[in-house]
mmCIF file of C-alpha atoms in Angstrom:
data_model
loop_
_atom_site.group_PDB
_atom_site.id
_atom_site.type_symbol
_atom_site.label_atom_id
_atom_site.label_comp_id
_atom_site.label_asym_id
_atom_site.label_seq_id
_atom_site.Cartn_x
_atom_site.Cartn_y
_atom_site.Cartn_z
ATOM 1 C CA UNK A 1 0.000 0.000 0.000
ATOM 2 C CA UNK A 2 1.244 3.118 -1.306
ATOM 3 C CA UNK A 3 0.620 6.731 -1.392
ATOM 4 C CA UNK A 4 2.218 8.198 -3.594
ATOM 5 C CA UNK A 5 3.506 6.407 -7.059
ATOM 6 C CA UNK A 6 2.715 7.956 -10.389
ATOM 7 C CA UNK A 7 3.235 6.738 -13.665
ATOM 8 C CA UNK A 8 4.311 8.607 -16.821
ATOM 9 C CA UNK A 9 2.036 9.132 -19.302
ATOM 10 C CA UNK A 10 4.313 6.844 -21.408
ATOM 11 C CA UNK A 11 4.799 3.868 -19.082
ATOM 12 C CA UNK A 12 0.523 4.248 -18.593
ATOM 13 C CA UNK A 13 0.647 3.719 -22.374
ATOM 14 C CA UNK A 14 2.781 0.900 -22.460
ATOM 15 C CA UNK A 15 0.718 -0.877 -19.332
ATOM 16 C CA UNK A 16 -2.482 -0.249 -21.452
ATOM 17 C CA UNK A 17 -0.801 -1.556 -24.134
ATOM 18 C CA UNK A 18 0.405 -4.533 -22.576
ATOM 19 C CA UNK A 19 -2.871 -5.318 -21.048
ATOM 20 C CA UNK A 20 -4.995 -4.568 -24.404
ATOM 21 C CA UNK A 21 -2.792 -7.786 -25.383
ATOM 22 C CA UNK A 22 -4.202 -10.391 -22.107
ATOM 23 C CA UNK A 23 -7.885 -8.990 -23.543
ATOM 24 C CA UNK A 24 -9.927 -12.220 -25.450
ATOM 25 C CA UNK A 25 -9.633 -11.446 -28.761
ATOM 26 C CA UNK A 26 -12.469 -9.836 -30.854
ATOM 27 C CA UNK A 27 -14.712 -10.632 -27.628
ATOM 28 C CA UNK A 28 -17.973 -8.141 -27.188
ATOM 29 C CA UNK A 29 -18.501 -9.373 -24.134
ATOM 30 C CA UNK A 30 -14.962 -8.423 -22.884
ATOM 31 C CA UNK A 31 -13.690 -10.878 -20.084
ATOM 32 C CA UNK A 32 -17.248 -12.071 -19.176
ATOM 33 C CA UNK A 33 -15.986 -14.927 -21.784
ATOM 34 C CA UNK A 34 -14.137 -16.131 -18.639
ATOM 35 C CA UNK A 35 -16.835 -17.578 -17.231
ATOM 36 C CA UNK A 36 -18.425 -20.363 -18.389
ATOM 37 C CA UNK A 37 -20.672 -23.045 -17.091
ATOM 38 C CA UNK A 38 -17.961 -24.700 -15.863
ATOM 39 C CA UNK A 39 -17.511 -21.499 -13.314
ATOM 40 C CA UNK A 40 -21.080 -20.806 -12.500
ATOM 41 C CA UNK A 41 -21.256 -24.302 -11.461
ATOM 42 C CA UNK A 42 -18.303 -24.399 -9.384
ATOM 43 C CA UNK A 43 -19.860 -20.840 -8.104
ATOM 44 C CA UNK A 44 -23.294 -22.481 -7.247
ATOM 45 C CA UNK A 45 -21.341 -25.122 -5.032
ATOM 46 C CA UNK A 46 -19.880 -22.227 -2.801
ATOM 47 C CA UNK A 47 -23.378 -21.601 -0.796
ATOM 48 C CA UNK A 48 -22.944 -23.900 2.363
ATOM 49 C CA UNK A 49 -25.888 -21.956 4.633
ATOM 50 C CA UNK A 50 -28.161 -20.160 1.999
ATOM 51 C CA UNK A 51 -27.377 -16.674 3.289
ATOM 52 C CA UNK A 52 -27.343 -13.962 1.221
ATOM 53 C CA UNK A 53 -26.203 -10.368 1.783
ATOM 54 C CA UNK A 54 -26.434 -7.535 0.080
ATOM 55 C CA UNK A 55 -23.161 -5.671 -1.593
ATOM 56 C CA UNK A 56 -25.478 -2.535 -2.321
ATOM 57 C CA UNK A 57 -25.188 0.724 -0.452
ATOM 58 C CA UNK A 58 -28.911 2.308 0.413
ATOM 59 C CA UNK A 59 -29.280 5.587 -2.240
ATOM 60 C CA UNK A 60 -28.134 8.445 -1.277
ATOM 61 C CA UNK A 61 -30.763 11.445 -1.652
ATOM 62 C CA UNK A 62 -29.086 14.065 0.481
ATOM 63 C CA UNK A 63 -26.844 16.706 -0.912
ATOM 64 C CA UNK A 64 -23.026 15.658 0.102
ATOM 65 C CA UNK A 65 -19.579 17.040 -0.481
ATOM 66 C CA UNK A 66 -19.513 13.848 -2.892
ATOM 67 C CA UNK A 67 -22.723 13.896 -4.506
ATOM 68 C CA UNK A 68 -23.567 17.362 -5.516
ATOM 69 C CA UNK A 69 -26.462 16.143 -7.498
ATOM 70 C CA UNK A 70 -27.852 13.124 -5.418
ATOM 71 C CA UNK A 71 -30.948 10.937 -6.189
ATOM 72 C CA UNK A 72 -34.248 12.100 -6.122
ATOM 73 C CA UNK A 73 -37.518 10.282 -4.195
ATOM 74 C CA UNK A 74 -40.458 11.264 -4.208
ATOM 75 C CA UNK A 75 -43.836 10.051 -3.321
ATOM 76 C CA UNK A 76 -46.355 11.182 -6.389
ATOM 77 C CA UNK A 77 -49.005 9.074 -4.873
ATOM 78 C CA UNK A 78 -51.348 9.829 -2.737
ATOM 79 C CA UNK A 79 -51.330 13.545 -4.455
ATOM 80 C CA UNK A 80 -51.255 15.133 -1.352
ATOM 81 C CA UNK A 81 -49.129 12.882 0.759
ATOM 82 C CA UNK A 82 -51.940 11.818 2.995
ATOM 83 C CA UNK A 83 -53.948 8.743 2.308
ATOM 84 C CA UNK A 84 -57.517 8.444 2.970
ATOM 85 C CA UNK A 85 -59.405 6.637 5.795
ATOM 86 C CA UNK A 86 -61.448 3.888 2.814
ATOM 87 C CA UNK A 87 -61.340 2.487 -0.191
ATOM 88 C CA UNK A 88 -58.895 1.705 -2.277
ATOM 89 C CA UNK A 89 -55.401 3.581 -3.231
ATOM 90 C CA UNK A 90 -51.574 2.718 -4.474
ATOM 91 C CA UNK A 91 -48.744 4.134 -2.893
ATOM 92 C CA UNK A 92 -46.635 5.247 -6.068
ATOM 93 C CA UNK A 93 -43.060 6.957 -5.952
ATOM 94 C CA UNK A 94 -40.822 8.111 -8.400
ATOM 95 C CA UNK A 95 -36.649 8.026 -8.494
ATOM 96 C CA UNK A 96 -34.289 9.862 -10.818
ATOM 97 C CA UNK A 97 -30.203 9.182 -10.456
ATOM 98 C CA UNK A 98 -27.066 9.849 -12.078
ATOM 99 C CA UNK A 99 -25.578 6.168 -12.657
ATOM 100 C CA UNK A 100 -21.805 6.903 -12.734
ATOM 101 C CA UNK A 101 -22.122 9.291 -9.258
ATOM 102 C CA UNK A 102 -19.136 8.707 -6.310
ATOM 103 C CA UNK A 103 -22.017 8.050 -3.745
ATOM 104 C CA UNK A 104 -24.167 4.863 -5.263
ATOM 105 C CA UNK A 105 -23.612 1.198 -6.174
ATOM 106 C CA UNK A 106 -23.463 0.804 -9.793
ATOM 107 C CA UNK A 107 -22.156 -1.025 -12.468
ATOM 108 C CA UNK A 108 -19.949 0.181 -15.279
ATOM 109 C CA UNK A 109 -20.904 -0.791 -18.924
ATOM 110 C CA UNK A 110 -17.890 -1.277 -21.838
ATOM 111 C CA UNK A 111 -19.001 1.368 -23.145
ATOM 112 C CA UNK A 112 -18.006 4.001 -20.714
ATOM 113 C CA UNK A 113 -14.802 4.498 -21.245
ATOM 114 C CA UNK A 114 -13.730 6.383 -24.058
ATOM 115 C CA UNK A 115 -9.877 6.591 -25.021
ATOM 116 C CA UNK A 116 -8.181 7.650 -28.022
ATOM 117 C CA UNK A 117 -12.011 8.118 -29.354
ATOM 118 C CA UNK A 118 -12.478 4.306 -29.453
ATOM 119 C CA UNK A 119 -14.277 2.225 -26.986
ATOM 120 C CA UNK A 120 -13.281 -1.509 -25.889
ATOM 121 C CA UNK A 121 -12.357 -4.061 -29.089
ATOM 122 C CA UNK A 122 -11.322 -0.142 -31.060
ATOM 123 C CA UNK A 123 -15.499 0.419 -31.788
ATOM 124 C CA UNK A 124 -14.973 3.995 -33.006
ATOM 125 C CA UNK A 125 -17.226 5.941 -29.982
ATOM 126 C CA UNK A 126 -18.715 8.335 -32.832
ATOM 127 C CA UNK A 127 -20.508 5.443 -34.149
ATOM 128 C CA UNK A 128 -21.692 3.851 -31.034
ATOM 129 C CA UNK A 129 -22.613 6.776 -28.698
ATOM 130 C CA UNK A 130 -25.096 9.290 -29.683
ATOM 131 C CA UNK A 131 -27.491 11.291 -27.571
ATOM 132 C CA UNK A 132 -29.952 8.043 -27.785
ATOM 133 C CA UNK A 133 -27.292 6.149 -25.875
ATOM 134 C CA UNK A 134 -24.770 3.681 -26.863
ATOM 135 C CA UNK A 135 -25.381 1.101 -30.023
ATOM 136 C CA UNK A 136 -22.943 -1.186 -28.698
ATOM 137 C CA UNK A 137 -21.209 -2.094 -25.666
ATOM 138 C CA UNK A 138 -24.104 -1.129 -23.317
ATOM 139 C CA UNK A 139 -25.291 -2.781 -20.501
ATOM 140 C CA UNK A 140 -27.635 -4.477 -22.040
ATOM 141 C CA UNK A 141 -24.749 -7.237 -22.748
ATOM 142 C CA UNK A 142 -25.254 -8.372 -19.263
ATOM 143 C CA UNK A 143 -29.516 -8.460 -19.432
ATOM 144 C CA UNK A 144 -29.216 -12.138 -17.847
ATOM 145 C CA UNK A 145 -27.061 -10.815 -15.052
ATOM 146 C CA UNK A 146 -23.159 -11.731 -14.206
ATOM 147 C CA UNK A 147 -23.207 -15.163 -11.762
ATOM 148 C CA UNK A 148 -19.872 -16.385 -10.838
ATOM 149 C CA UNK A 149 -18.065 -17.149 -7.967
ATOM 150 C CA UNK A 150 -16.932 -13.647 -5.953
ATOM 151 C CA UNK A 151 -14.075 -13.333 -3.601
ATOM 152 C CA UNK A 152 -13.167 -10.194 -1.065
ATOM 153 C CA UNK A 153 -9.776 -9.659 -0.569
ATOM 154 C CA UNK A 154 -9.683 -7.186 2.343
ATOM 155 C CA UNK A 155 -6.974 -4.671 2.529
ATOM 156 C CA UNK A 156 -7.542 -2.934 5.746
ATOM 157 C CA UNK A 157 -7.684 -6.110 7.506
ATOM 158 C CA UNK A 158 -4.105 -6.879 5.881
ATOM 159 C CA UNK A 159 -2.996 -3.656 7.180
ATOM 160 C CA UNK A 160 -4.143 -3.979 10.616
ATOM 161 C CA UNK A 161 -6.704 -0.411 10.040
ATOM 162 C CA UNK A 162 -10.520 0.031 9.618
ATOM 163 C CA UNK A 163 -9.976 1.843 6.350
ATOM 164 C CA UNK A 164 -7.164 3.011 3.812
ATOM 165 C CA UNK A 165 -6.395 6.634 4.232
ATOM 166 C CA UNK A 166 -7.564 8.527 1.044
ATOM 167 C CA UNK A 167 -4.856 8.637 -1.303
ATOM 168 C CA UNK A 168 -3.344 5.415 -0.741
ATOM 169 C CA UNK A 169 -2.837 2.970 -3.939
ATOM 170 C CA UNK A 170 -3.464 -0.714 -3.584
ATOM 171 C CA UNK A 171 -0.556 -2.541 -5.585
ATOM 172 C CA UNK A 172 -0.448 -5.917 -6.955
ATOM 173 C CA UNK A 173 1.709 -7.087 -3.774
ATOM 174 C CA UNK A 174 -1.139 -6.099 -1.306
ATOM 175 C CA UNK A 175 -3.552 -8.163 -3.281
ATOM 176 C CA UNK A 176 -1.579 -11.465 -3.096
ATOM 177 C CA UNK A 177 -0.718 -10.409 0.754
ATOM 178 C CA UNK A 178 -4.179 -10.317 1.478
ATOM 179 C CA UNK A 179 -4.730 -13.603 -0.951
ATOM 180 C CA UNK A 180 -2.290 -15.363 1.421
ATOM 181 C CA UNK A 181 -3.651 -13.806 4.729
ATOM 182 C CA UNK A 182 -6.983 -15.121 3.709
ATOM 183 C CA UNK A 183 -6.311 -18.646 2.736
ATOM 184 C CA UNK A 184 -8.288 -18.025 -0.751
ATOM 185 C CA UNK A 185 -6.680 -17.497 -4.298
ATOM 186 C CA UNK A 186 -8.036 -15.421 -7.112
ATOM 187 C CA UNK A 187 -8.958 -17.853 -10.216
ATOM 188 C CA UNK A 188 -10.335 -17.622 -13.937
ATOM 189 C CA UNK A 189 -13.861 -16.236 -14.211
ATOM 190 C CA UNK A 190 -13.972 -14.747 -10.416
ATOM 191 C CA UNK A 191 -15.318 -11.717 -9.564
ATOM 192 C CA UNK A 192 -13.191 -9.993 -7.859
ATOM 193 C CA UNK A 193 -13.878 -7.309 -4.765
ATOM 194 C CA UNK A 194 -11.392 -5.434 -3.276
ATOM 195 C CA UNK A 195 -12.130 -3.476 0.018
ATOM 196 C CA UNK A 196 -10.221 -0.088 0.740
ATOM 197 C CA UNK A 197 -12.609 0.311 3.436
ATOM 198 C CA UNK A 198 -14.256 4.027 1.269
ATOM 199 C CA UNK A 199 -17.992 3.326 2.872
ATOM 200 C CA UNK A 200 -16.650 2.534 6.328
ATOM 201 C CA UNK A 201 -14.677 6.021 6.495
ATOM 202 C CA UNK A 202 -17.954 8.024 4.865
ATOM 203 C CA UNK A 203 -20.399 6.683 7.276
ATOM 204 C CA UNK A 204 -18.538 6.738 10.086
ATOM 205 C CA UNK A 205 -16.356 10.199 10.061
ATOM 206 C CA UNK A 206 -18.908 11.434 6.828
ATOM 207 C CA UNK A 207 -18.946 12.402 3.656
ATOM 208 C CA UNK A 208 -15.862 14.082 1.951
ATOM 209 C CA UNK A 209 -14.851 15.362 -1.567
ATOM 210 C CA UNK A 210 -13.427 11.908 -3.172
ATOM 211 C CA UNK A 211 -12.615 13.907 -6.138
ATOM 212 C CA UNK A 212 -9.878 15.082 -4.199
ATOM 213 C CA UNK A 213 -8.481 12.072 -2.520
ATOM 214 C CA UNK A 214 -10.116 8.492 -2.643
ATOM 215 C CA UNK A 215 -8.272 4.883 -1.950
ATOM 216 C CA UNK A 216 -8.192 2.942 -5.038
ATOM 217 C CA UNK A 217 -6.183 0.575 -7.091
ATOM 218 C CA UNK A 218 -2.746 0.960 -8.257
ATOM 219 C CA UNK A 219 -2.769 1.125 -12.536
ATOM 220 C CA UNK A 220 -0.033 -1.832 -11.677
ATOM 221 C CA UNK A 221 -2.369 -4.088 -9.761
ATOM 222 C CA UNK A 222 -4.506 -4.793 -12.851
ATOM 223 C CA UNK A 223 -1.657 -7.212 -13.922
ATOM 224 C CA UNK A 224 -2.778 -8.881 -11.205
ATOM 225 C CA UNK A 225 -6.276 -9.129 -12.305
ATOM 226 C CA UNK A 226 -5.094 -10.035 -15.926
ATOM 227 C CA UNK A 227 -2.541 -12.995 -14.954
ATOM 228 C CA UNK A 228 -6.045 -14.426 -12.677
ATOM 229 C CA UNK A 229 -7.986 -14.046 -15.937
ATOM 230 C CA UNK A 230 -10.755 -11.824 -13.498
ATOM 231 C CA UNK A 231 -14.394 -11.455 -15.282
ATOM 232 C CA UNK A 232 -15.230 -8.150 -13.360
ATOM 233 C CA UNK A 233 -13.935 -6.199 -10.847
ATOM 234 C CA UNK A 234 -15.490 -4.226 -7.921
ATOM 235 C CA UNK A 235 -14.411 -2.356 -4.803
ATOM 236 C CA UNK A 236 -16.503 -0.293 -2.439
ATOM 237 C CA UNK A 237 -14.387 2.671 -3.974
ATOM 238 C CA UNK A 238 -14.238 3.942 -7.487
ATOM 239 C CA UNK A 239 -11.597 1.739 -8.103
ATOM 240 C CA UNK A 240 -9.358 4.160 -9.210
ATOM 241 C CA UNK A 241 -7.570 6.467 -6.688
ATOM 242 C CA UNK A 242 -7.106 10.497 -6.649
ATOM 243 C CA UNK A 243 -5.043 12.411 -6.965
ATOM 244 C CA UNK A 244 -4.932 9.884 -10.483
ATOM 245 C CA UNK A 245 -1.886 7.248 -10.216
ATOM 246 C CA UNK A 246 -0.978 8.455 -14.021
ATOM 247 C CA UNK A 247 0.204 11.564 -16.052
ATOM 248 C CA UNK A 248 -2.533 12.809 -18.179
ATOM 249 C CA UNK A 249 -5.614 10.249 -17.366
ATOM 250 C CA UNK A 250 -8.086 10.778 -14.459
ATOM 251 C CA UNK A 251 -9.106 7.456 -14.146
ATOM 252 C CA UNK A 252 -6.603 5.339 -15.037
ATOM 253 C CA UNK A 253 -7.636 2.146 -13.711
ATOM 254 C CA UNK A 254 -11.152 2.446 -15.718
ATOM 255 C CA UNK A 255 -9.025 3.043 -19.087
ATOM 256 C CA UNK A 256 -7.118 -0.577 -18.000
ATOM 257 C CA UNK A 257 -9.822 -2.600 -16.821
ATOM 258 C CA UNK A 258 -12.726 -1.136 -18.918
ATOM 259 C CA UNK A 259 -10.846 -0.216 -22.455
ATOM 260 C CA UNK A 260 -8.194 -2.359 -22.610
ATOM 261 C CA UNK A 261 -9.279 -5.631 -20.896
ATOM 262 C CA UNK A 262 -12.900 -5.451 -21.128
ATOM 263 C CA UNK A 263 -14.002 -5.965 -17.646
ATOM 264 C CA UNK A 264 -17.310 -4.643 -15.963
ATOM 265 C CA UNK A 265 -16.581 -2.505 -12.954
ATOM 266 C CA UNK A 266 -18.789 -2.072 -9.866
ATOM 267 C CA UNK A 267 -17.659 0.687 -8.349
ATOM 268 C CA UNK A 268 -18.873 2.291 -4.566
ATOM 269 C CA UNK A 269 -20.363 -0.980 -3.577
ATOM 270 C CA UNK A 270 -20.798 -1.341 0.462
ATOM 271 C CA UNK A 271 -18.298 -4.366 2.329
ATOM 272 C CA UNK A 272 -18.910 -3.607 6.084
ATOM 273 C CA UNK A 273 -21.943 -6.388 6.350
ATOM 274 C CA UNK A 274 -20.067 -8.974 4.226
ATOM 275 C CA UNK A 275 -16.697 -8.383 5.375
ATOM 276 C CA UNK A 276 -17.282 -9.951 9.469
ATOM 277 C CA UNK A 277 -19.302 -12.640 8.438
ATOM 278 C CA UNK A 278 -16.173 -13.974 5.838
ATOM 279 C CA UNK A 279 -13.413 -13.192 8.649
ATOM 280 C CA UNK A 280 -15.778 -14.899 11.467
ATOM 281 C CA UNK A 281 -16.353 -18.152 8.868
ATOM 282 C CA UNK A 282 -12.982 -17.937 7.741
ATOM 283 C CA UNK A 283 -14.055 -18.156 4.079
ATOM 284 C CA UNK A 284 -13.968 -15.261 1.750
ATOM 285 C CA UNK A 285 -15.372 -16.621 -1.345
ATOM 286 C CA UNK A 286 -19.251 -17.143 -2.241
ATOM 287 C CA UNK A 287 -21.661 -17.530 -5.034
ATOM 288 C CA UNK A 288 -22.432 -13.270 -6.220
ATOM 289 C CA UNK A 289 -25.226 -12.361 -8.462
ATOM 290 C CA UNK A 290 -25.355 -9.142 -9.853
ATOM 291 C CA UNK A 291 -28.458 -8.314 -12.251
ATOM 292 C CA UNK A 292 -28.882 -4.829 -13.608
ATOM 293 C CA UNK A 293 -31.815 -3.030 -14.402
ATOM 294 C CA UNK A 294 -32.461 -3.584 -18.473
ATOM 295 C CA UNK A 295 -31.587 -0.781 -20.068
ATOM 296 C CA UNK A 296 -30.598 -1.627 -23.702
ATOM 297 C CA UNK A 297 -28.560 1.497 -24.703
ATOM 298 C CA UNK A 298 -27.428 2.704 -21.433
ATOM 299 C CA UNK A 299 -23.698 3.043 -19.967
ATOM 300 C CA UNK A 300 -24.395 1.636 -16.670
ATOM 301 C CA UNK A 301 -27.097 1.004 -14.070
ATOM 302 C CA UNK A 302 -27.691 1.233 -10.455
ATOM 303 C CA UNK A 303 -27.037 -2.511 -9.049
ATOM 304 C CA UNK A 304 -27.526 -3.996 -6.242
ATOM 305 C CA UNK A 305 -25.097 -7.303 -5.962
ATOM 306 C CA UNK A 306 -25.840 -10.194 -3.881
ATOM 307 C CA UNK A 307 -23.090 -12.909 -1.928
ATOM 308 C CA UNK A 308 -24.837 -15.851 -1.068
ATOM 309 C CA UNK A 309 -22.808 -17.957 1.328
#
């Protein structure tokens, strides 16, 4: 765990490059190819007591130094807010969100990432974006949901601290530390989850601005991910840490998992009721689900993964 490390903007180049090349070839599904019914299976045989848990944190509606524009709920039936003493009436409500906000759980489409005016597999973004949404790469390519078998590595815990200090980079070495501390290893077709401990630190000290300062991944770590052959990626972060780890790219760890290796991210996901029931049962993989809303042309959607253990 570092804070402080920042690559050129030609060594982020070559690492892109490098990792463009571990990408299956010509695949429109990105890494999602990694799992097959071989891994769901092996997934399904995780669940030992049935339990599930959410991975979702509850929507934030209030204005926050980290969500300037937060999601709106309201009630638009009964008119008035009060119901009536008989008959008949529905209770009716209506919500309106910003998918890629730093406050709730989404998911992250292929197409969201744009670099060098291409999206993932080189799809020229002028032809697949337009004001109607995206004509390829949306999130529609995961309509039947992503099932495979998840695994939380847990970097506080390695460190010994309730949360990573804004700022600091997970590296590759910190994920195979925490791999080893955990008795579990990262396989083909996993989803991965990484823990910085971000929702921890809001809710307990509050909100902050994470454009600023936010724990994230090192750019380096997604070799990691690449030699494990990782279908998607997710961290109760953004993934990505700021001030960016790389020269000339905000989000550097988007460009490498999303552009160049084709893999989903969830980012701002919530750990802290998963997280004590894996180090109590000593077991920190399990059977996740994670089914976004169908949106055919859309970049992303709220989500709300489930473990079941």
């Amino acid at each position: 765990m570092r804070t402080s490390d920042e690559l050129s903007e030609a060594d982020f180049r070559s690492l892109y490059r490098h990792l463009r090349g571990t990408a299956p070839g010509g695949a429109r599904r990105g890494a999602l190819d990694t799992i097959g019914e071989e891994q769901v299976l092996a997934a399904v045989r995780e669940v030992r007591s049935g339990r599930t848990v959410s991975l979702a944190a509850p929507v934030n509606t209030r204005t926050a130094p980290d969500d300037a524009e937060p999601a709106e709920h309201r009630l638009t039936a009964p008119a008035d807010g009060e119901p009536g003493s008989t008959g008949l009436e529905l209770a009716r409500d209506r919500i309106a969100m910003n998918i890629h906000g730093d406050v709730n759980s989404h998911i992250d489409a292929l197409c969201h990432v744009i670099y060098d005016g291409t999206l993932h597999g080189g799809i020229p973004a002028a032809d697949a974006l337009s004001p109607d949404g995206a004509s390829a790469l949306s999130i529609d390519l995961v309509r039947d949901g992503i099932v495979g078998r998840g695994v939380l590595l847990d970097i506080p815990r390695l460190h010994g601290v309730p949360w990573l200090e804004p700022g600091s980079q997970v590296m590759a070495e910190d994920l195979a530390a925490a791999e080893a501390g955990q008795g579990v290893r990262v396989g083909r077709g996993d989803i991965l989850l990484v823990r910085v401990g971000h929702r921890r630190r809001r809710e307990e000290l509050g909100a902050w601005d994470t454009a600023d300062a936010r724990a994230g991944l090192h750019p380096t770590a997604m070799e990691f991910l690449a030699e494990r052959e990782v279908a998607v990626l997710g961290s109760d972060g953004n993934n990505d840490t700021a001030p960016s780890a790389a020269q000339g790219v905000a989000f550097p760890v988007h460009v490498l998992a999303i552009h160049a290796m084709g893999l989903h991210l969830l980012d701002y996901l919530r750990f802290e009721d998963l997280a004590p029931i894996c180090a109590r049962d000593g077991r920190w993989s399990f059977l996740c689900v994670i089914a976004p809303l169908r949106l055919p042309a859309a970049t992303g959607s709220p989500v709300n993964p489930l473990a079941i253990l």
